[in-house]
PDB file of C-alpha atoms in Angstrom:
ATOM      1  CA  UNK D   1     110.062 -57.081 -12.912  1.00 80.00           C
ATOM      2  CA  UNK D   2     113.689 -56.678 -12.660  1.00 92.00           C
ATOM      3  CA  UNK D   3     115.860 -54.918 -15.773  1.00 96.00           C
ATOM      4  CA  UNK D   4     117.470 -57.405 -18.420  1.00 97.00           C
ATOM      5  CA  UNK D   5     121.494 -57.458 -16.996  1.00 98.00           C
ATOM      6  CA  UNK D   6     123.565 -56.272 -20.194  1.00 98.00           C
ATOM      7  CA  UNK D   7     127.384 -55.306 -20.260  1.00 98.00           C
ATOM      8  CA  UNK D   8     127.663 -51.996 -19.470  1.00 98.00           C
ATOM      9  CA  UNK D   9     129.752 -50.861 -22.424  1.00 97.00           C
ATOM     10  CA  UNK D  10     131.754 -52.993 -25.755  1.00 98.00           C
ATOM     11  CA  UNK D  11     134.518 -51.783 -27.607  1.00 97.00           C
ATOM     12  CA  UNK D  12     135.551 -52.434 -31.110  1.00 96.00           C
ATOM     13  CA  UNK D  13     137.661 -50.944 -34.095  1.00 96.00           C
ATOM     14  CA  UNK D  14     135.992 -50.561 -37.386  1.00 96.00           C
ATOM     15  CA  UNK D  15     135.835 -53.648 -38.827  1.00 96.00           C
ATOM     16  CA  UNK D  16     135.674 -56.067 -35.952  1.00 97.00           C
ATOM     17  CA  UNK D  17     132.564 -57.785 -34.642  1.00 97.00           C
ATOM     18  CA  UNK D  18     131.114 -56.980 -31.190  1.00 97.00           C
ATOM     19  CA  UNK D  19     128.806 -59.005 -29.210  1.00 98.00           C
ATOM     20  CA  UNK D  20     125.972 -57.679 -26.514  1.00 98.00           C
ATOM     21  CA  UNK D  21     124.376 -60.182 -24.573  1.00 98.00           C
ATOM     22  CA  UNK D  22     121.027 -59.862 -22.555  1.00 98.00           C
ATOM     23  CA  UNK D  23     120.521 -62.074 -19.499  1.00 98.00           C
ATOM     24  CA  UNK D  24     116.819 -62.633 -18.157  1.00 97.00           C
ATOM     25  CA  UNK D  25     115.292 -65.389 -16.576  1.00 96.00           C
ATOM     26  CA  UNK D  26     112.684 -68.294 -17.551  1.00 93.00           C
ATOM     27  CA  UNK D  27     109.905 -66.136 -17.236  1.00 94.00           C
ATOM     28  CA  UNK D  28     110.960 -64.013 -19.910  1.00 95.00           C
ATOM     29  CA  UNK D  29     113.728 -64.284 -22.114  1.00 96.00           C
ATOM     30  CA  UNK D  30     113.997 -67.764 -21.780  1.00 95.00           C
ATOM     31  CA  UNK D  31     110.120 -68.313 -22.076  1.00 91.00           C
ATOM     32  CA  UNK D  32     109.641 -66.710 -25.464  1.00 87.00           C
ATOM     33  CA  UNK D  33     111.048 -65.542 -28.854  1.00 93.00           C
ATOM     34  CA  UNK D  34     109.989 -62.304 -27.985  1.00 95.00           C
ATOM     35  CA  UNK D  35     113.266 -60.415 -27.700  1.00 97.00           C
ATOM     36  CA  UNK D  36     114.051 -57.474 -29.394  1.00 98.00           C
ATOM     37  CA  UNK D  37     117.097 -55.301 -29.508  1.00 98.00           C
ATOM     38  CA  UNK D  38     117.065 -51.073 -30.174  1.00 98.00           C
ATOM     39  CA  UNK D  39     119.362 -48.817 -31.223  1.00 98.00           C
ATOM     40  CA  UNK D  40     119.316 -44.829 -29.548  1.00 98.00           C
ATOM     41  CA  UNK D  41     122.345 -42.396 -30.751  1.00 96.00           C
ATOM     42  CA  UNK D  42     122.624 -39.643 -28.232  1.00 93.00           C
ATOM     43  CA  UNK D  43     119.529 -37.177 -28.086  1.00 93.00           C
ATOM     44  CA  UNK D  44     117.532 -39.501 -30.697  1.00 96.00           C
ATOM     45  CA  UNK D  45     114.562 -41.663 -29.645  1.00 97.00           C
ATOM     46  CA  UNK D  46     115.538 -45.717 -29.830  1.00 98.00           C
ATOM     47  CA  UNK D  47     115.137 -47.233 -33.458  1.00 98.00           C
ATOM     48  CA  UNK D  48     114.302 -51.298 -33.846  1.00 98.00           C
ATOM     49  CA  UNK D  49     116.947 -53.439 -35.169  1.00 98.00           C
ATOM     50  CA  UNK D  50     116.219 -56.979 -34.110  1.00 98.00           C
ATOM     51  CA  UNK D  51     112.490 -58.574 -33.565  1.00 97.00           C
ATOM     52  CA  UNK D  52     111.892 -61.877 -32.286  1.00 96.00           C
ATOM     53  CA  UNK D  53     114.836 -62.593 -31.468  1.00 97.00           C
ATOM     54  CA  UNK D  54     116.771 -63.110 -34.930  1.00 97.00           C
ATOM     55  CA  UNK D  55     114.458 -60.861 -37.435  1.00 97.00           C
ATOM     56  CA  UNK D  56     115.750 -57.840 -39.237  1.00 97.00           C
ATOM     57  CA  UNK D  57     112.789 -55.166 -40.173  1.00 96.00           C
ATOM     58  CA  UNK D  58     113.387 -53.930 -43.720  1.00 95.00           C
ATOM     59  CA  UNK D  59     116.126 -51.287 -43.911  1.00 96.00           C
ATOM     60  CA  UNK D  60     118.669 -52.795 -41.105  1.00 97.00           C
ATOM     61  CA  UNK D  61     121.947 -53.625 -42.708  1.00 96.00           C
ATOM     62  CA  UNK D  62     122.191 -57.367 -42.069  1.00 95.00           C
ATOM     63  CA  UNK D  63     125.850 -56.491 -40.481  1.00 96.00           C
ATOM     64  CA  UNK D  64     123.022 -56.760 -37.633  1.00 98.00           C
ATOM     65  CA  UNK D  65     122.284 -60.469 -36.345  1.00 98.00           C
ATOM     66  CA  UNK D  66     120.602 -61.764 -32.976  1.00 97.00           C
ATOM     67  CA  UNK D  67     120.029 -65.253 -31.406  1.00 97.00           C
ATOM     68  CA  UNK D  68     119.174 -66.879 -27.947  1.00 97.00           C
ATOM     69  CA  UNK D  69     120.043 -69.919 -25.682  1.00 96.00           C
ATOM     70  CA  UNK D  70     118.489 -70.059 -22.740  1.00 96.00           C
ATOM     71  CA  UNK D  71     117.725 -67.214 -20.826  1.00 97.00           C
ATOM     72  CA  UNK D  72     120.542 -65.260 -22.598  1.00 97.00           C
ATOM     73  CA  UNK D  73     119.985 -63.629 -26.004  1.00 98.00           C
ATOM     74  CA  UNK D  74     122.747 -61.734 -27.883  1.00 98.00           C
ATOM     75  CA  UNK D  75     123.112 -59.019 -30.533  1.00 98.00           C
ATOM     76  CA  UNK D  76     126.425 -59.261 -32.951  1.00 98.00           C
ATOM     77  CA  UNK D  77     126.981 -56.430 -35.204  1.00 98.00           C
ATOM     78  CA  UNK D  78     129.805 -57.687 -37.526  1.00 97.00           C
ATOM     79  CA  UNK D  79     132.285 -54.973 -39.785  1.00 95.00           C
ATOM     80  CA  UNK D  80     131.391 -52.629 -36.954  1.00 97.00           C
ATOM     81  CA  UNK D  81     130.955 -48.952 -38.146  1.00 97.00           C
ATOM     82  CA  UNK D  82     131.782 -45.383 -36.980  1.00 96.00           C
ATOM     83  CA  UNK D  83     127.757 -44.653 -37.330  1.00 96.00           C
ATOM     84  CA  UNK D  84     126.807 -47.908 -35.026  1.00 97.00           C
ATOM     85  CA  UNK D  85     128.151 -45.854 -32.032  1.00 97.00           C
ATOM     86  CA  UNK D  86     125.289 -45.485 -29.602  1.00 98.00           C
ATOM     87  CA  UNK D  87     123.629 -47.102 -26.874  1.00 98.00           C
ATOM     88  CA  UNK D  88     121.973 -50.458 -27.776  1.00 98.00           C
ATOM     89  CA  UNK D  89     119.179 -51.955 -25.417  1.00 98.00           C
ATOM     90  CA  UNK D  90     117.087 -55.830 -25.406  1.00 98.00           C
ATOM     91  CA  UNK D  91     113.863 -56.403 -24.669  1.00 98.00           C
ATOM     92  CA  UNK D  92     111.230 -58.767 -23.942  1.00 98.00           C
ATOM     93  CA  UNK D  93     107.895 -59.801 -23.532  1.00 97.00           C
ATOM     94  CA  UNK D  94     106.950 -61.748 -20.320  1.00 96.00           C
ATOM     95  CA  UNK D  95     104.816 -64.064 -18.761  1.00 94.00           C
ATOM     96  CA  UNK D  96     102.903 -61.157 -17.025  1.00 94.00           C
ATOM     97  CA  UNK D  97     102.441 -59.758 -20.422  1.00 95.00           C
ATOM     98  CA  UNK D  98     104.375 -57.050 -19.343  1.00 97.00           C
ATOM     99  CA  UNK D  99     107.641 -56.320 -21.356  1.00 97.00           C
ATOM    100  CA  UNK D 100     110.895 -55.358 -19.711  1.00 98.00           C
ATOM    101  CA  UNK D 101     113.942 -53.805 -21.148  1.00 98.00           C
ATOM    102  CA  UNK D 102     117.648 -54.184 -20.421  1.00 98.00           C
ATOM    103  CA  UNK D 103     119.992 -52.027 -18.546  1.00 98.00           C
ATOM    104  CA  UNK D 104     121.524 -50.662 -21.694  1.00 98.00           C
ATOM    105  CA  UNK D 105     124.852 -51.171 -23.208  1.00 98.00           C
ATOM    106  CA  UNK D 106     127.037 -48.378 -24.810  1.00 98.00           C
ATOM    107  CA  UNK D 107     129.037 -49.136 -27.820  1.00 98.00           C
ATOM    108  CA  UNK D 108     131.988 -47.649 -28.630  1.00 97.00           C
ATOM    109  CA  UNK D 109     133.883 -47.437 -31.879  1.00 96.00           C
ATOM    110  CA  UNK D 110     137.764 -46.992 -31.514  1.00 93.00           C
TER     111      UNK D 110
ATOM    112  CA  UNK N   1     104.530 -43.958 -40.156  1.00 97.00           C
ATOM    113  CA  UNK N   2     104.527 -40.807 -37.910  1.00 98.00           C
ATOM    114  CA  UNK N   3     103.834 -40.743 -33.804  1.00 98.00           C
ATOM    115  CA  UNK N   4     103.810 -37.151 -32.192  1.00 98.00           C
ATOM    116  CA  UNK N   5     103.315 -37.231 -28.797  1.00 98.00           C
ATOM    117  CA  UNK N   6     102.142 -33.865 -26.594  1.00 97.00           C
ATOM    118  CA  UNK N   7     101.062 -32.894 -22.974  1.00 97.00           C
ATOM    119  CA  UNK N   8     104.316 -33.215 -21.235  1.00 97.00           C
ATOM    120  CA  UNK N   9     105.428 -30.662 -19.039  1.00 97.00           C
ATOM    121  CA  UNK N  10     106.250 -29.646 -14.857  1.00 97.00           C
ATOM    122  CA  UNK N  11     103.986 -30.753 -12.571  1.00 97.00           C
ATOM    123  CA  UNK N  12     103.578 -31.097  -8.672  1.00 97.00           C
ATOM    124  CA  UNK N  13     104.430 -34.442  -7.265  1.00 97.00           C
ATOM    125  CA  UNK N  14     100.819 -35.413  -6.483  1.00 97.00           C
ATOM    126  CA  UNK N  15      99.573 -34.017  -9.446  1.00 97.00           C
ATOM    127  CA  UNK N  16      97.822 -35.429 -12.820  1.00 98.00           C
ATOM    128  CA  UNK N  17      99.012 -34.920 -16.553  1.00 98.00           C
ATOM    129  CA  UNK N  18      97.430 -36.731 -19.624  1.00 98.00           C
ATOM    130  CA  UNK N  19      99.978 -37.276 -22.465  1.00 98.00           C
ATOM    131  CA  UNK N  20      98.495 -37.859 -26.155  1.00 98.00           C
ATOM    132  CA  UNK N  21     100.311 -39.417 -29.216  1.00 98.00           C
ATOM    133  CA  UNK N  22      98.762 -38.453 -32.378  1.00 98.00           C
ATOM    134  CA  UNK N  23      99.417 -41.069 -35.043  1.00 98.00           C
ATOM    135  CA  UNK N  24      99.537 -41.269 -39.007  1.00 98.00           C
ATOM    136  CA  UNK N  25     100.335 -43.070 -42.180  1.00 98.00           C
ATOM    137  CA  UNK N  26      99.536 -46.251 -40.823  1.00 97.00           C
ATOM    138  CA  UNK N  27      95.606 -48.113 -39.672  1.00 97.00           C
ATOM    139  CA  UNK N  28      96.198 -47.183 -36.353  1.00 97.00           C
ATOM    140  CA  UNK N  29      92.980 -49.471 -35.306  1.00 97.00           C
ATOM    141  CA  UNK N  30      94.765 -52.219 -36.032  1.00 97.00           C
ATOM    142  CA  UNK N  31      97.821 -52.286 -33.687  1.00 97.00           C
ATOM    143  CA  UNK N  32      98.568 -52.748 -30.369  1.00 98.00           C
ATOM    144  CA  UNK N  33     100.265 -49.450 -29.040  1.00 98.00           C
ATOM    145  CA  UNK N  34     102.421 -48.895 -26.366  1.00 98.00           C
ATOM    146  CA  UNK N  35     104.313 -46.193 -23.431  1.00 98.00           C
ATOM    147  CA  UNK N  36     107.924 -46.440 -22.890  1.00 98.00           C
ATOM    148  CA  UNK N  37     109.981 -43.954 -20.720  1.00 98.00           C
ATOM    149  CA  UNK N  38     113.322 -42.509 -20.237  1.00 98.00           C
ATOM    150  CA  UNK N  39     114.533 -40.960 -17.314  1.00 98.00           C
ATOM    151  CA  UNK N  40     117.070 -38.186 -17.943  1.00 96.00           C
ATOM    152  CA  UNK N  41     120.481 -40.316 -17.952  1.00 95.00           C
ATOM    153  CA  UNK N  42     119.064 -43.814 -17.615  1.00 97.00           C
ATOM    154  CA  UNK N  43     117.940 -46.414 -19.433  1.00 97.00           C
ATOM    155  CA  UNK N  44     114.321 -47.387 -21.269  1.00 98.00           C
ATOM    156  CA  UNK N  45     111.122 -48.571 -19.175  1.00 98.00           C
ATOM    157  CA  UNK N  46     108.605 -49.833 -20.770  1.00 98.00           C
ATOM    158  CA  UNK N  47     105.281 -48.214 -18.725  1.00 98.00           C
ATOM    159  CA  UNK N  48     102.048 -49.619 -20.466  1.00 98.00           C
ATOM    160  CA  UNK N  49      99.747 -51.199 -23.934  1.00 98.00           C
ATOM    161  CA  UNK N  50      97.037 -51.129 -25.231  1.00 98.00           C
ATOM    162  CA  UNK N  51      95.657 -53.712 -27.856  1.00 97.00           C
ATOM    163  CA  UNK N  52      94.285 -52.525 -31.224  1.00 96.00           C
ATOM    164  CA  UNK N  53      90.064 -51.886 -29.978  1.00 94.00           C
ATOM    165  CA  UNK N  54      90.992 -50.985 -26.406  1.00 94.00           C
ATOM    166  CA  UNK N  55      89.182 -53.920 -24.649  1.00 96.00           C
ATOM    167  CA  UNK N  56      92.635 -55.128 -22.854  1.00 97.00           C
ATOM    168  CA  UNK N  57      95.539 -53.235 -21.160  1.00 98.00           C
ATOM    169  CA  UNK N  58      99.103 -54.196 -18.785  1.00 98.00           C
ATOM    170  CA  UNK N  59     100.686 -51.956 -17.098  1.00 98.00           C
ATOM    171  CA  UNK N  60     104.226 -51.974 -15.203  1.00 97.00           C
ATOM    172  CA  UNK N  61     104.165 -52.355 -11.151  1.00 96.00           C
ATOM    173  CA  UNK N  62     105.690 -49.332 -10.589  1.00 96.00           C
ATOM    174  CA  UNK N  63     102.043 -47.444 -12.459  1.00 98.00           C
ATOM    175  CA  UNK N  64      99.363 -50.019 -11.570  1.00 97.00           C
ATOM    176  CA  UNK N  65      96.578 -47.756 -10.202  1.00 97.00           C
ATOM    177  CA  UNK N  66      98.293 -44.554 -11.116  1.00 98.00           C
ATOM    178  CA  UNK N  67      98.383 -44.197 -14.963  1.00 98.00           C
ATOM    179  CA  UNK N  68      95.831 -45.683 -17.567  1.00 98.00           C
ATOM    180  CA  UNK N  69      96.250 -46.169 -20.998  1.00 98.00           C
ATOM    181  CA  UNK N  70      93.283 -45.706 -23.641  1.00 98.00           C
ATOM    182  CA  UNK N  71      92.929 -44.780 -27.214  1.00 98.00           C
ATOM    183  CA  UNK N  72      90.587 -42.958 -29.643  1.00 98.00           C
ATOM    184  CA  UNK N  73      90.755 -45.135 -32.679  1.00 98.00           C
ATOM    185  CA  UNK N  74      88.338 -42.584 -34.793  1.00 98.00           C
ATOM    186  CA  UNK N  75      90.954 -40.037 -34.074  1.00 98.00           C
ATOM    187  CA  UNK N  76      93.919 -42.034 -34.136  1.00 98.00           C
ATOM    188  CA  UNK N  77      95.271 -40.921 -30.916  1.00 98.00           C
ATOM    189  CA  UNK N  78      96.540 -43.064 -27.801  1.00 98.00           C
ATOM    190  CA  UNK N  79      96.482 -41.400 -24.130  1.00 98.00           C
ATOM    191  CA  UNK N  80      98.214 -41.837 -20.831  1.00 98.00           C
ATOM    192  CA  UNK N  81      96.868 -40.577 -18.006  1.00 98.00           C
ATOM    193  CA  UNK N  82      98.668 -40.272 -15.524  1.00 98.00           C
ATOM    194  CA  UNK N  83      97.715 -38.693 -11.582  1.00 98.00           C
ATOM    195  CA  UNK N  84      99.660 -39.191  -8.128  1.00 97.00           C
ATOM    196  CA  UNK N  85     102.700 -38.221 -10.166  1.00 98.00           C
ATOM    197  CA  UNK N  86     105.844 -39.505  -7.848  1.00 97.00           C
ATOM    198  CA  UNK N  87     109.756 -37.278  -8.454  1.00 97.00           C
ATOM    199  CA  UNK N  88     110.774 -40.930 -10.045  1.00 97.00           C
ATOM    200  CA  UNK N  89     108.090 -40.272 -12.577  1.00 98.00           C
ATOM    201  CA  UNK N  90     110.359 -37.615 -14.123  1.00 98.00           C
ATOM    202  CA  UNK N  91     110.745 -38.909 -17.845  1.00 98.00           C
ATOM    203  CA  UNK N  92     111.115 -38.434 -21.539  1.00 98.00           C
ATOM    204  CA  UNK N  93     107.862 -40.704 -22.243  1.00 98.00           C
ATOM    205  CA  UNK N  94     107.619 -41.885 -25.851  1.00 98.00           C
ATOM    206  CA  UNK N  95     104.655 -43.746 -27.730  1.00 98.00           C
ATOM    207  CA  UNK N  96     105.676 -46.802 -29.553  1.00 98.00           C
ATOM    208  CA  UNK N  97     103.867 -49.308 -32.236  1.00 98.00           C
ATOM    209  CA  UNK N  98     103.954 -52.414 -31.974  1.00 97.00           C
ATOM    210  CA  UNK N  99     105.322 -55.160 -34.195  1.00 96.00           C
ATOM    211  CA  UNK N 100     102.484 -56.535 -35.743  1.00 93.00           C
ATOM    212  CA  UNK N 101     102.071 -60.001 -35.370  1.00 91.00           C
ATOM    213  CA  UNK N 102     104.994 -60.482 -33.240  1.00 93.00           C
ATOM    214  CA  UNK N 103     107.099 -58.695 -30.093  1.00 94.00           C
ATOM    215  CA  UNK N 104     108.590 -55.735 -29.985  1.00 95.00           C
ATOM    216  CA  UNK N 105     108.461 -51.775 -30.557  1.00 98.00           C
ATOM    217  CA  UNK N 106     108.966 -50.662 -35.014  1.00 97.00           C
ATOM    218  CA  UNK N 107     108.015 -47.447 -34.831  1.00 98.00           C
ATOM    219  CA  UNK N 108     108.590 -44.364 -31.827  1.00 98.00           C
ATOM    220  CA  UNK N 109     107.879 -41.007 -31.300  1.00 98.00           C
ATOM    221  CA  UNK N 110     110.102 -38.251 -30.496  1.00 97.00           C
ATOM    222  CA  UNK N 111     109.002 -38.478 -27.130  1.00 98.00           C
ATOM    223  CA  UNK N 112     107.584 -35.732 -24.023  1.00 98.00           C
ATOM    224  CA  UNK N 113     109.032 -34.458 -20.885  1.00 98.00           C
ATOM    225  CA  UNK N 114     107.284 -34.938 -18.005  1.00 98.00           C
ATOM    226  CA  UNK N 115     108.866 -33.239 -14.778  1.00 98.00           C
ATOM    227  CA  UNK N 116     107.296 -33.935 -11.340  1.00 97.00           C
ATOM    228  CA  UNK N 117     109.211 -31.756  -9.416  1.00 95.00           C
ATOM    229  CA  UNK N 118     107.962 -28.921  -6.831  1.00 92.00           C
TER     230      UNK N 118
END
């Protein structure tokens, strides 16, 4: 199973909206609203910010959004903030009922 | 909702280790739990789950026939155990819940160093 292909880093200044974008294939991301995005600051283990796709768990700041078309899913994190510097990765469940994760994108806050 | 996991450490390459993930504040007999690893400087892999009584497992290629997955639900602790232990093995391995009801990872552990290296 071959890694999710994600932009290796994004840039924004506080305030502005960044997009990350996760590209699988039909046998996973585009078979199944089973994509999930994670957050991991430096040293820290990864923390879950997007579920099935679109869904928030209780405690993300909705600045935090996801979607999907096709085989590409994307997270948007809009009035970007100093603290959302980290590395952000997708994942999702496939039809081997394996899950795979992406290559990992690092954002940076100007 | 706490996960500690334990049993990391340097091994041979060739050699065995069994990691354990002891787990609390939550009915841990009612989720799916899963392995997800971090080699130093790289991205996440997820490795391996287990459903909520044990009776059904998937693993990644890259540890079919080398690590198995289990769990104690009386004392609320999941296992990997892992033997034939490869250089490429060398990882931060965390445990992870599972969403319940849906896809995806809500709640990790601080994660273990394993280090197959002679």
């Amino acid at each position: 199973q071959s890694a999710l292909t994600q932009p290796p880093s994004v840039s924004g200044s506080p305030g502005q909206s960044v997009t990350i974008s996760c590209t699988g294939t039909s046998s996973d991301v585009g078979s199944y609203n089973g994509v999930s995005w994670y957050q991991q600051p430096p040293g820290t283990a990864p923390k879950l910010m997007i579920y099935d796709v679109s869904n928030r768990p209780s405690g993300v700041p909705d600045r935090f959004s996801g979607s999907k078309s096709g085989n590409t899913a994307s997270l948007t994190i809009s009035g970007l903030q100093a603290e959302d510097e980290a590395d952000y990765y997708c994942s999702s469940y496939t039809s081997s009922s394996t899950y795979v994760f992406g290559t990992g994108t690092k954002v940076t806050v100007l | 909702v706490q996960l500690v996991e334990s049993g990391g450490g340097l091994v041979q390459p060739g050699g065995s280790l069994r990691l354990s993930c002891a787990a609390s504040g939550f009915t841990f007999s009612n989720y799916w739990m899963h392995w997800v690893r971090q080699a130093p400087g790289k991205g996440l892999v997820w490795v391996s789950r287990i459903n909520s009584d044990g009776g059904r497992t998937n693993y990644a290629d890259s540890v079919k026939g080398r690590f198995t997955i289990s769990r104690d639900n009386a004392k609320n602790t999941l296992y990997l155990q892992m033997s034939s232990l490869r250089a490429e093995d060398t990882a931060v391995y965390y445990c992870a819940r599972g969403v319940s009801g849906s896809y995806g990872f809500d709640y990790w552990g601080q994660g273990t160093l394993v280090t197959a290296s002679s």
